[in-house]
Coordinates of C-alpha atoms in Angstrom, one line a residue:
X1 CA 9.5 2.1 11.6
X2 CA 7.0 3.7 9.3
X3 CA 9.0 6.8 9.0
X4 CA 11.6 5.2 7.6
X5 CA 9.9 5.1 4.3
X6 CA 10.0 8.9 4.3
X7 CA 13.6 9.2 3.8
X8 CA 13.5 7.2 0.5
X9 CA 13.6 9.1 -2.4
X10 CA 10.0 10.9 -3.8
X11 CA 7.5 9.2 -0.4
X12 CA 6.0 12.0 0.0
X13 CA 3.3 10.0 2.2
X14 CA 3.1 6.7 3.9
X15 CA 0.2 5.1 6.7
X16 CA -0.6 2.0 8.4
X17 CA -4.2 1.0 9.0
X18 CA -5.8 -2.0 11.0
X19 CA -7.1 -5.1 9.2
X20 CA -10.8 -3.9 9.5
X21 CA -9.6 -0.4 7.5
X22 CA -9.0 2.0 10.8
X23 CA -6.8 4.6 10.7
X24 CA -3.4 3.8 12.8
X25 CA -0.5 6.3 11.9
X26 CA 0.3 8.8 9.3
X27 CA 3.3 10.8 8.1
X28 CA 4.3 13.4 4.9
X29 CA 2.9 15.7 3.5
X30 CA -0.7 15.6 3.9
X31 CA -2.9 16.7 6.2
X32 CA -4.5 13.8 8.5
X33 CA -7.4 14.0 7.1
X34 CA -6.3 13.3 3.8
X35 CA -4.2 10.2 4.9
X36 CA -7.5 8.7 6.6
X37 CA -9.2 9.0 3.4
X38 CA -5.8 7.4 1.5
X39 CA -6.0 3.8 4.1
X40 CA -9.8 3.9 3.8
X41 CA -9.1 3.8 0.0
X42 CA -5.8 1.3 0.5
X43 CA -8.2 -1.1 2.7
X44 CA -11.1 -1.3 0.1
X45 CA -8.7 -1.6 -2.9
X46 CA -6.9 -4.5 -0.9
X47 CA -10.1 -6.1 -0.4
X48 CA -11.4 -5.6 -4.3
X49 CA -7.8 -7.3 -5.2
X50 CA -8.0 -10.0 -3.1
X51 CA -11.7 -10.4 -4.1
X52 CA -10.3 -11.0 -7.9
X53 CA -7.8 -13.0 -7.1
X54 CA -9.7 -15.4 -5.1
X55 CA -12.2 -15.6 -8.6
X56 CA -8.8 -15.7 -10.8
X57 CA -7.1 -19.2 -8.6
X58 CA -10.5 -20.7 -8.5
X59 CA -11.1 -20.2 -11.9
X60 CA -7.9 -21.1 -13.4
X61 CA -7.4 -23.9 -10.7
X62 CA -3.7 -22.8 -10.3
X63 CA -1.9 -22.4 -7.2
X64 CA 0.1 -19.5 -5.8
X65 CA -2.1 -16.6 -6.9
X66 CA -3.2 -15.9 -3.3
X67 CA -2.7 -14.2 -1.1
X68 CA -1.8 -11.2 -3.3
X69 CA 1.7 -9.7 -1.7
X70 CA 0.9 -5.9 -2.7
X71 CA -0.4 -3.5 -5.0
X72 CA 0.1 -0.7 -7.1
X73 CA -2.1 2.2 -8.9
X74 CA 0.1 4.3 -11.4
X75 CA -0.6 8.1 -12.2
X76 CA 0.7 9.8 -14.5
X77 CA 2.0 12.4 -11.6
X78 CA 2.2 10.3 -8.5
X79 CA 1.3 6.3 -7.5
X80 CA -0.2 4.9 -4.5
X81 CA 1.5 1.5 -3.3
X82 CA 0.7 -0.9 -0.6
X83 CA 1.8 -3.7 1.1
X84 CA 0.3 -5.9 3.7
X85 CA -1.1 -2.9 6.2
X86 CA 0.9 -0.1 5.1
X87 CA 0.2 2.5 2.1
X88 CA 2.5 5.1 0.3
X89 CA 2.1 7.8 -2.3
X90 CA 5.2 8.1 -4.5
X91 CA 6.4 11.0 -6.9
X92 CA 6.9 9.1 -10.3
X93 CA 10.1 11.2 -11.4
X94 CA 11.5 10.6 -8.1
X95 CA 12.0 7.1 -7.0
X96 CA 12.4 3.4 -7.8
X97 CA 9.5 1.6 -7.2
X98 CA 11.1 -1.5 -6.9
X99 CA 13.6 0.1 -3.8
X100 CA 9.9 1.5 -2.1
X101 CA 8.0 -1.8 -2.4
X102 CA 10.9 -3.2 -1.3
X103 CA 11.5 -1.3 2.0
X104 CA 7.7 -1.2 2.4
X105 CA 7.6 -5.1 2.8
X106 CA 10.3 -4.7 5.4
X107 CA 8.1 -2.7 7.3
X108 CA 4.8 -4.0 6.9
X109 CA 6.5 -7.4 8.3
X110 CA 8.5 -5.5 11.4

């Protein structure tokens, strides 16, 4: 199911990694080793978001911030997006970001 993402339009990467921030699956155009490091840095920026939006809803004492449904970093070359358990790198000039998060939350939910 996770390949699926690599037919959309500039993925050039996409991985799954396990709710304590192992490695599970890879594909694209990385080496391995480079899509370990991408979930290590997709867990701990899932954690650091959730983190601030645990401050934000007990702060402001409004419902419905949490949990946080994804995230996204924007380069100016190439973004890194995730949903859930699953993390992409997208070309910018290339794709909708919109139709990737979308697939992407089909597949993090499969």
């Amino acid at each position: 199911m996770l390949k699926k993402l690599l037919i959309l339009n500039g993925v050039m990467a996409v991985a799954q990694f396990r709710d304590d921030g192992a490695y599970v699956e890879g594909y694209g155009a990385m080496p391995e080793e480079e899509l370990v490091r991408l979930t290590h840095f997709a867990h701990d920026y899932k954690r650091m978001v959730q983190g601030n939006v645990d401050q934000l809803s007990m702060f402001a004492q409004v419902n419905g911030w949490t949990p946080p449904g994804g995230w996204i970093v924007r380069g100016p070359a190439m973004t890194v997006c995730s949903i859930s358990n699953v993390v992409a790198v997208v070309n910018n000039n290339e794709t909708s970001l919109t139709e990737v998060m979308k697939e992407m939350n089909e597949v993090a939910h499969y």
